[in-house]
Short mmCIF file of C-alpha atoms and ligand atoms in Angstrom, two decimals:
data_model
loop_
_atom_site.label_atom_id
_atom_site.label_comp_id
_atom_site.label_asym_id
_atom_site.label_seq_id
_atom_site.Cartn_x
_atom_site.Cartn_y
_atom_site.Cartn_z
CA UNK S 46 0.03 0.01 0.01
CA UNK S 47 2.67 2.23 0.81
CA UNK S 48 4.36 1.67 -2.52
CA UNK S 49 1.16 2.40 -4.25
CA UNK S 50 0.87 5.81 -2.28
CA UNK S 51 4.45 6.71 -3.05
CA UNK S 52 3.64 5.84 -6.72
CA UNK S 53 0.74 8.23 -6.86
CA UNK S 54 2.64 10.88 -5.07
CA UNK S 55 5.45 10.56 -7.50
CA UNK S 56 2.93 11.01 -10.49
CA UNK S 57 1.35 14.00 -9.01
CA UNK S 58 4.79 15.58 -8.37
CA UNK S 59 5.28 15.11 -12.25
CA UNK S 60 1.91 16.89 -12.83
CA UNK S 61 -0.09 13.59 -13.64
CA UNK S 62 -3.40 13.26 -11.68
CA UNK S 63 -4.52 9.92 -10.40
CA UNK S 64 -7.68 10.39 -12.96
CA UNK S 65 -5.30 11.08 -15.77
CA UNK S 66 -3.33 7.92 -14.78
CA UNK S 67 -6.58 5.77 -14.91
CA UNK S 68 -7.53 7.21 -18.12
CA UNK S 69 -4.33 5.98 -19.34
CA UNK S 70 -4.83 2.52 -17.92
CA UNK S 71 -8.35 2.22 -19.38
CA UNK S 72 -7.05 3.14 -22.81
CA UNK S 73 -4.21 0.44 -22.41
CA UNK S 74 -6.59 -2.07 -21.22
CA UNK S 75 -8.95 -1.70 -24.07
CA UNK S 76 -5.76 -1.59 -26.48
CA UNK S 77 -4.87 -5.06 -25.06
CA UNK S 78 -8.29 -6.21 -25.78
CA UNK S 79 -9.17 -6.97 -22.08
CA UNK S 80 -12.44 -6.11 -20.45
CA UNK S 81 -12.82 -3.04 -18.41
CA UNK S 82 -12.71 -5.08 -15.20
CA UNK S 83 -9.01 -5.39 -15.71
CA UNK S 84 -8.28 -1.78 -15.44
CA UNK S 85 -7.45 -1.77 -11.63
CA UNK S 86 -5.22 -4.79 -12.36
CA UNK S 87 -3.33 -2.85 -15.11
CA UNK S 88 -3.11 0.03 -12.69
CA UNK S 89 -1.61 -2.29 -10.04
CA UNK S 90 1.22 -3.46 -12.54
CA UNK S 91 2.54 0.07 -12.57
CA UNK S 92 1.65 1.25 -9.02
CA UNK S 93 2.46 -1.97 -7.10
CA UNK S 94 4.36 -4.24 -9.18
CA UNK S 95 4.79 -7.77 -7.70
CA UNK S 96 7.88 -8.82 -9.97
CA UNK S 97 10.44 -6.80 -11.88
CA UNK S 98 11.65 -8.84 -14.88
CA UNK S 99 15.19 -8.25 -15.73
CA UNK S 100 15.81 -6.81 -19.18
CA UNK S 101 18.96 -6.73 -21.37
CA UNK S 102 18.47 -4.28 -24.12
CA UNK S 103 20.87 -4.59 -27.15
CA UNK S 104 21.55 -2.09 -29.90
CA UNK S 105 22.69 -3.23 -33.48
CA UNK S 106 22.28 -1.25 -36.92
CA UNK S 107 19.77 1.42 -36.24
CA UNK S 108 19.36 4.93 -35.69
CA UNK S 109 18.33 4.75 -32.05
CA UNK S 110 14.86 6.18 -32.86
CA UNK S 111 13.33 3.38 -31.04
CA UNK S 112 14.97 4.10 -27.81
CA UNK S 113 14.32 7.77 -28.46
CA UNK S 114 10.72 7.35 -28.84
CA UNK S 115 10.62 5.09 -25.94
CA UNK S 116 12.45 7.54 -23.56
CA UNK S 117 9.93 10.02 -24.60
CA UNK S 118 6.88 8.00 -23.56
CA UNK S 119 4.92 10.02 -20.97
CA UNK S 120 3.02 7.05 -19.23
CA UNK S 121 4.64 5.43 -17.61
CA UNK S 122 7.55 7.68 -17.30
CA UNK S 123 10.74 6.00 -18.41
CA UNK S 124 12.11 6.10 -14.99
CA UNK S 125 9.10 4.30 -13.77
CA UNK S 126 9.43 1.76 -16.38
CA UNK S 127 13.23 1.21 -16.01
CA UNK S 128 13.33 1.31 -12.18
CA UNK S 129 9.93 0.29 -10.98
CA UNK S 130 8.22 -2.01 -13.49
CA UNK S 131 11.20 -3.59 -15.33
CA UNK S 132 14.76 -4.06 -14.13
CA UNK S 133 17.01 -2.99 -16.92
CA UNK S 134 20.37 -4.47 -16.36
CA UNK S 135 21.86 -3.37 -19.71
CA UNK S 136 21.19 -0.71 -22.12
CA UNK S 137 23.87 1.15 -24.08
CA UNK S 138 22.00 4.36 -24.51
CA UNK S 139 20.93 5.06 -21.03
CA UNK S 140 23.24 3.24 -18.78
CA UNK S 141 25.95 5.19 -16.67
CA UNK S 142 28.52 2.57 -17.00
CA UNK S 143 30.89 2.54 -20.07
CA UNK S 144 33.55 0.56 -21.76
CA UNK S 145 35.01 -2.47 -19.66
CA UNK S 146 32.53 -1.80 -16.85
CA UNK S 147 29.46 -2.01 -19.15
CA UNK S 148 30.54 -5.27 -21.01
CA UNK S 149 31.07 -6.74 -17.48
CA UNK S 150 27.52 -5.81 -16.70
CA UNK S 151 26.27 -7.42 -19.84
CA UNK S 152 27.96 -10.75 -19.21
CA UNK S 153 27.24 -10.82 -15.55
CA UNK S 154 23.40 -10.05 -16.09
CA UNK S 155 23.25 -12.69 -18.95
CA UNK S 156 24.61 -15.38 -16.68
CA UNK S 157 22.87 -14.35 -13.52
CA UNK S 158 19.31 -14.09 -15.19
CA UNK S 159 19.93 -16.88 -17.70
CA UNK S 160 16.41 -18.15 -18.98
CA UNK S 161 14.80 -15.57 -17.01
CA UNK S 162 15.52 -12.13 -18.85
CA UNK S 163 13.76 -10.42 -21.42
CA UNK S 164 16.06 -9.53 -24.38
CA UNK S 165 15.00 -6.45 -26.10
CA UNK S 166 16.73 -5.97 -29.48
CA UNK S 167 16.90 -2.75 -31.43
CA UNK S 168 18.58 -2.82 -34.98
CA UNK S 169 19.51 -5.49 -37.71
CA UNK S 170 22.31 -7.95 -37.53
CA UNK S 171 25.09 -7.90 -40.36
CA UNK S 172 25.58 -11.50 -41.43
CA UNK S 173 28.08 -11.00 -44.39
CA UNK S 174 31.87 -11.08 -44.02
CA UNK S 175 31.53 -12.81 -40.62
CA UNK S 176 29.18 -10.04 -39.55
CA UNK S 177 32.10 -7.60 -39.93
CA UNK S 178 29.61 -4.55 -40.93
CA UNK S 179 28.80 -4.06 -37.21
CA UNK S 180 30.66 -4.24 -33.98
CA UNK S 181 30.47 -3.22 -30.27
CA UNK S 182 33.36 -3.62 -28.03
CA UNK S 183 35.25 -5.69 -30.44
CA UNK S 184 32.61 -8.35 -31.13
CA UNK S 185 30.31 -8.46 -34.10
CA UNK S 186 26.48 -7.98 -33.60
CA UNK S 187 26.20 -11.37 -34.93
CA UNK S 188 28.55 -12.75 -32.18
CA UNK S 189 26.71 -10.86 -29.49
CA UNK S 190 23.30 -11.76 -30.77
CA UNK S 191 24.28 -15.54 -30.88
CA UNK S 192 25.59 -15.18 -27.22
CA UNK S 193 22.82 -13.37 -25.57
CA UNK S 194 19.49 -13.95 -27.38
CA UNK S 195 19.58 -17.92 -26.83
CA UNK S 196 19.94 -17.29 -22.98
CA UNK S 197 16.77 -15.11 -22.95
CA UNK S 198 13.36 -16.29 -21.77
CA UNK S 199 12.08 -14.22 -24.77
CA UNK S 200 13.48 -12.06 -27.42
CA UNK S 201 11.41 -8.78 -28.33
CA UNK S 202 12.47 -7.12 -31.39
CA UNK S 203 11.77 -3.37 -31.00
CA UNK S 204 11.54 -1.62 -34.49
CA UNK S 205 11.35 -2.64 -38.05
CA UNK S 206 15.22 -3.22 -38.14
CA UNK S 207 15.45 -5.95 -35.65
CA UNK S 208 11.98 -7.24 -36.40
CA UNK S 209 12.44 -7.53 -40.23
CA UNK S 210 15.68 -6.01 -41.21
CA UNK S 211 14.35 -2.52 -41.84
CA UNK S 212 16.36 0.40 -43.40
CA UNK S 213 19.84 -1.30 -42.98
CA UNK S 214 18.71 -4.31 -45.10
CA UNK S 215 17.45 -2.09 -47.83
CA UNK S 216 19.02 -2.56 -51.26
CA UNK S 217 21.99 -3.18 -52.13
CA UNK S 218 22.65 -4.24 -48.36
CA UNK S 219 26.47 -4.92 -48.64
CA UNK S 220 26.70 -6.01 -45.12
CA UNK S 221 23.98 -8.68 -45.45
CA UNK S 222 21.95 -7.16 -42.75
CA UNK S 223 18.87 -9.40 -41.58
CA UNK S 224 16.41 -9.34 -38.71
CA UNK S 225 17.29 -11.08 -35.57
CA UNK S 226 14.90 -13.98 -36.38
CA UNK S 227 16.59 -14.49 -39.76
CA UNK S 228 20.06 -13.91 -38.59
CA UNK S 229 19.70 -16.47 -35.83
CA UNK S 230 17.05 -18.94 -36.96
CA UNK S 231 15.00 -18.10 -33.87
CA UNK S 232 11.41 -17.02 -33.17
CA UNK S 233 11.27 -13.38 -31.96
CA UNK S 234 8.32 -11.23 -30.68
CA UNK S 235 8.14 -8.18 -33.04
CA UNK S 236 7.11 -4.62 -32.53
CA UNK S 237 7.79 -3.12 -35.79
CA UNK S 238 7.70 0.51 -36.65
CA UNK S 239 10.40 3.05 -37.55
CA UNK S 240 9.90 4.07 -34.96
CA UNK S 241 7.51 1.75 -33.33
CA UNK S 242 4.93 3.16 -30.82
CA UNK S 243 6.21 2.83 -27.19
CA UNK S 244 2.80 1.95 -26.02
CA UNK S 245 3.08 -1.45 -28.07
CA UNK S 246 5.97 -2.29 -25.97
CA UNK S 247 4.46 -1.24 -22.74
CA UNK S 248 1.39 -3.23 -23.66
CA UNK S 249 3.29 -6.29 -24.32
CA UNK S 250 5.22 -6.01 -20.90
CA UNK S 251 1.92 -5.25 -19.05
CA UNK S 252 0.40 -8.24 -20.79
CA UNK S 253 3.20 -10.41 -19.58
CA UNK S 254 3.11 -9.11 -16.10
CA UNK S 255 -0.65 -9.24 -15.81
CA UNK S 256 -1.42 -12.68 -17.42
CA UNK S 257 2.07 -14.37 -17.11
CA UNK S 258 2.33 -14.90 -20.77
CA UNK S 259 3.27 -12.99 -24.02
CA UNK S 260 0.30 -11.51 -25.99
CA UNK S 261 -1.05 -13.58 -28.88
CA UNK S 262 0.87 -13.02 -32.04
CA UNK S 263 0.20 -13.08 -35.73
CA UNK S 264 2.26 -15.18 -38.36
CA UNK S 265 4.81 -12.35 -38.57
CA UNK S 266 5.43 -12.47 -34.65
CA UNK S 267 3.51 -9.31 -34.01
CA UNK S 268 1.13 -8.73 -31.11
CA UNK S 269 -2.51 -8.96 -32.41
CA UNK S 270 -3.60 -6.20 -30.00
CA UNK S 271 -1.45 -3.74 -31.81
CA UNK S 272 -1.10 -4.93 -35.58
CA UNK S 273 -4.28 -6.88 -36.14
CA UNK S 274 -5.80 -4.33 -38.21
CA UNK S 275 -4.63 -2.36 -41.40
CA UNK S 276 -4.12 1.44 -41.04
CA UNK S 277 -6.60 2.09 -43.76
CA UNK S 278 -9.41 0.16 -41.60
CA UNK S 279 -9.01 2.52 -38.86
CA UNK S 280 -8.20 5.92 -40.47
CA UNK S 281 -10.43 9.01 -39.72
CA UNK S 282 -9.87 10.24 -43.34
CA UNK S 283 -11.44 7.03 -44.46
CA UNK S 284 -14.48 7.67 -42.17
CA UNK S 285 -14.74 11.19 -43.35
CA UNK S 286 -15.00 10.54 -46.95
CA UNK S 287 -17.48 7.77 -46.21
CA UNK S 288 -19.21 10.02 -44.08
CA UNK S 289 -22.33 11.99 -45.48
CA UNK S 290 -21.85 15.00 -43.35
CA UNK S 291 -18.19 15.28 -44.33
CA UNK S 292 -19.27 14.88 -48.03
CA UNK S 293 -21.84 17.47 -47.68
CA UNK S 294 -19.26 20.03 -45.90
CA UNK S 295 -16.98 19.49 -48.95
CA UNK S 296 -19.47 19.83 -51.50
CA UNK S 297 -19.10 16.61 -53.30
CA UNK S 298 -18.02 13.04 -52.84
CA UNK S 299 -15.01 13.53 -55.17
CA UNK S 300 -13.84 16.43 -53.05
CA UNK S 301 -14.30 14.67 -49.85
CA UNK S 302 -12.36 11.56 -51.08
CA UNK S 303 -9.57 14.19 -51.98
CA UNK S 304 -9.08 14.36 -48.26
CA UNK S 305 -7.78 10.90 -48.41
CA UNK S 306 -4.03 10.53 -49.11
CA UNK S 307 -4.15 7.61 -51.27
CA UNK S 308 -3.27 9.51 -54.49
CA UNK S 309 -0.16 10.90 -52.53
CA UNK S 310 1.09 7.34 -52.09
CA UNK S 311 -0.41 6.32 -48.70
CA UNK S 312 0.39 2.70 -47.79
CA UNK S 313 -2.35 2.76 -45.14
CA UNK S 314 -4.28 -0.07 -46.95
CA UNK S 315 -1.24 -2.44 -46.80
CA UNK S 316 0.06 -1.59 -43.47
CA UNK S 317 -1.06 -3.29 -40.17
CA UNK S 318 -0.38 -1.00 -37.10
CA UNK S 319 -2.46 0.81 -34.62
CA UNK S 320 -1.20 4.38 -35.32
CA UNK S 321 -4.70 5.85 -35.75
CA UNK S 322 -5.71 4.71 -32.32
CA UNK S 323 -2.59 4.86 -30.30
CA UNK S 324 -1.03 7.88 -32.05
CA UNK S 325 2.45 9.29 -30.95
CA UNK S 326 3.72 11.84 -28.65
CA UNK S 327 1.06 11.27 -25.77
CA UNK S 328 -1.66 10.66 -28.33
CA UNK S 329 -1.21 14.14 -29.96
CA UNK S 330 -1.04 12.88 -33.60
CA UNK S 331 0.15 10.35 -36.07
CA UNK S 332 1.40 10.69 -39.81
CA UNK S 333 -1.78 10.67 -41.81
CA UNK S 334 -3.60 13.14 -39.12
CA UNK S 335 -0.51 15.53 -39.65
CA UNK S 336 -0.93 15.34 -43.48
CA UNK S 337 1.67 12.88 -44.50
CA UNK S 338 0.73 9.56 -46.14
CA UNK S 339 1.75 6.40 -44.20
CA UNK S 340 4.83 5.10 -45.83
CA UNK S 341 4.39 1.63 -44.41
CA UNK S 342 7.09 1.92 -41.89
CA UNK S 343 6.15 -1.18 -39.79
CA UNK S 344 5.65 -3.80 -42.61
CA UNK S 345 8.30 -6.36 -43.72
CA UNK S 346 10.55 -5.16 -46.49
CA UNK S 347 9.77 -1.55 -45.68
CA UNK S 348 11.71 0.62 -47.72
CA UNK S 349 12.41 -1.49 -50.97
CA UNK S 350 8.82 -2.58 -51.18
CA UNK S 351 7.37 0.76 -50.74
CA UNK S 352 9.79 3.33 -52.29
CA UNK S 353 9.23 5.52 -54.27
CA UNK S 354 7.00 6.79 -51.33
CA UNK S 355 4.82 9.24 -53.08
CA UNK S 356 3.73 7.19 -55.93
CA UNK S 357 0.18 5.79 -55.89
CA UNK S 358 0.06 1.88 -55.12
FE1 LIG O 4 15.26 0.98 -36.93
FE2 LIG O 4 15.33 1.74 -34.29
FE3 LIG O 4 13.96 2.86 -37.30
FE4 LIG O 4 15.56 3.79 -35.98
O1 LIG O 4 16.33 1.27 -33.11
S1 LIG O 4 13.10 0.89 -36.92
S2 LIG O 4 16.22 2.85 -38.04
S3 LIG O 4 13.52 4.46 -35.79
O2 LIG O 4 16.05 3.28 -34.22
O3 LIG O 4 15.74 0.22 -35.29
FE1 LIG O 5 -6.50 4.94 -46.15
FE2 LIG O 5 -4.28 6.38 -46.22
FE3 LIG O 5 -6.46 7.45 -47.23
FE4 LIG O 5 -6.39 6.94 -44.66
S1 LIG O 5 -5.32 8.62 -45.89
S2 LIG O 5 -8.09 6.33 -45.89
S3 LIG O 5 -5.13 5.03 -44.66
S4 LIG O 5 -5.43 5.58 -47.90
FE1 LIG O 6 4.47 4.21 -39.82
FE2 LIG O 6 2.46 4.47 -41.33
FE3 LIG O 6 2.29 4.43 -38.82
S1 LIG O 6 4.48 5.36 -41.68
S2 LIG O 6 4.11 5.47 -38.05
S3 LIG O 6 2.98 2.88 -39.87
S4 LIG O 6 0.96 5.59 -40.00
#
């Protein structure tokens, strides 16, 4: 109870009321496809966590946009997530340790929590020339991935690069970059997007803590709660041009249809993600709402498959 009290006091100091927090938990519960009776339990995962799963967070070939997006997630604040809900043992971007000390931490954590830790991976793995296109501390990404990933209880690929190869694997791909799953021949849970929405990682972790298992996945390893529907099927621009009132406002069906970004090359009909519902930057907006067509950043083969971006499909 004390812990819970402290949690709410901390939130309050950050300008977040209990009411705002409960609103967030309600949205997260709905996003996870759980009934509203789960809302107090979801809140409890944040406020009074019973266990803190150890996490080793690896970085390979990427732009670190995935961590950037995650570090900017408002709820839970990243310090809550790192210190209270998860126990992040190794994360190159945010850990204080560097050099030899950091390496030691990685090896010790992988041994100490063998079979128990969650391995979060950002970035693709170079496979040609013995993995020579990417190294950390003198070891190739491939060596590190082969060493750490099989020791984890689960491997979560955060972002399109680790999930599907993403930008580093775009043609001509001289380093032979591949997804973690293809490079190692293992199954991974994939949270694609360039960058992915942090709420989908939070949802996956909450699902794990709440129900003791990872969420249900599609055939590409993506949690169905987030990637079960096409962008186009949730897009307000579509709702608008199919909406009589909107057609009336625009004067004709044709003019209303012009509001849709399909002719500007929108890949919404081929892209599975929850951007229209979850949105980014604390639910402020998402690409199509901001006036830019979806470029299919969370789909396999994103880049080669969808370029040139502004050509109609
Ligand atoms: Fe890739 Fe993430 Fe795009 Fe960047 O770590 S999915 S290039 S947002 O940073 O991996
Ligand atoms: Fe579909 Fe894109 Fe048009 Fe939205 S803007 S309705 S996602 S094609
Ligand atoms: Fe990416 Fe399309 Fe969403 S470009 S962020 S999947 S709207």
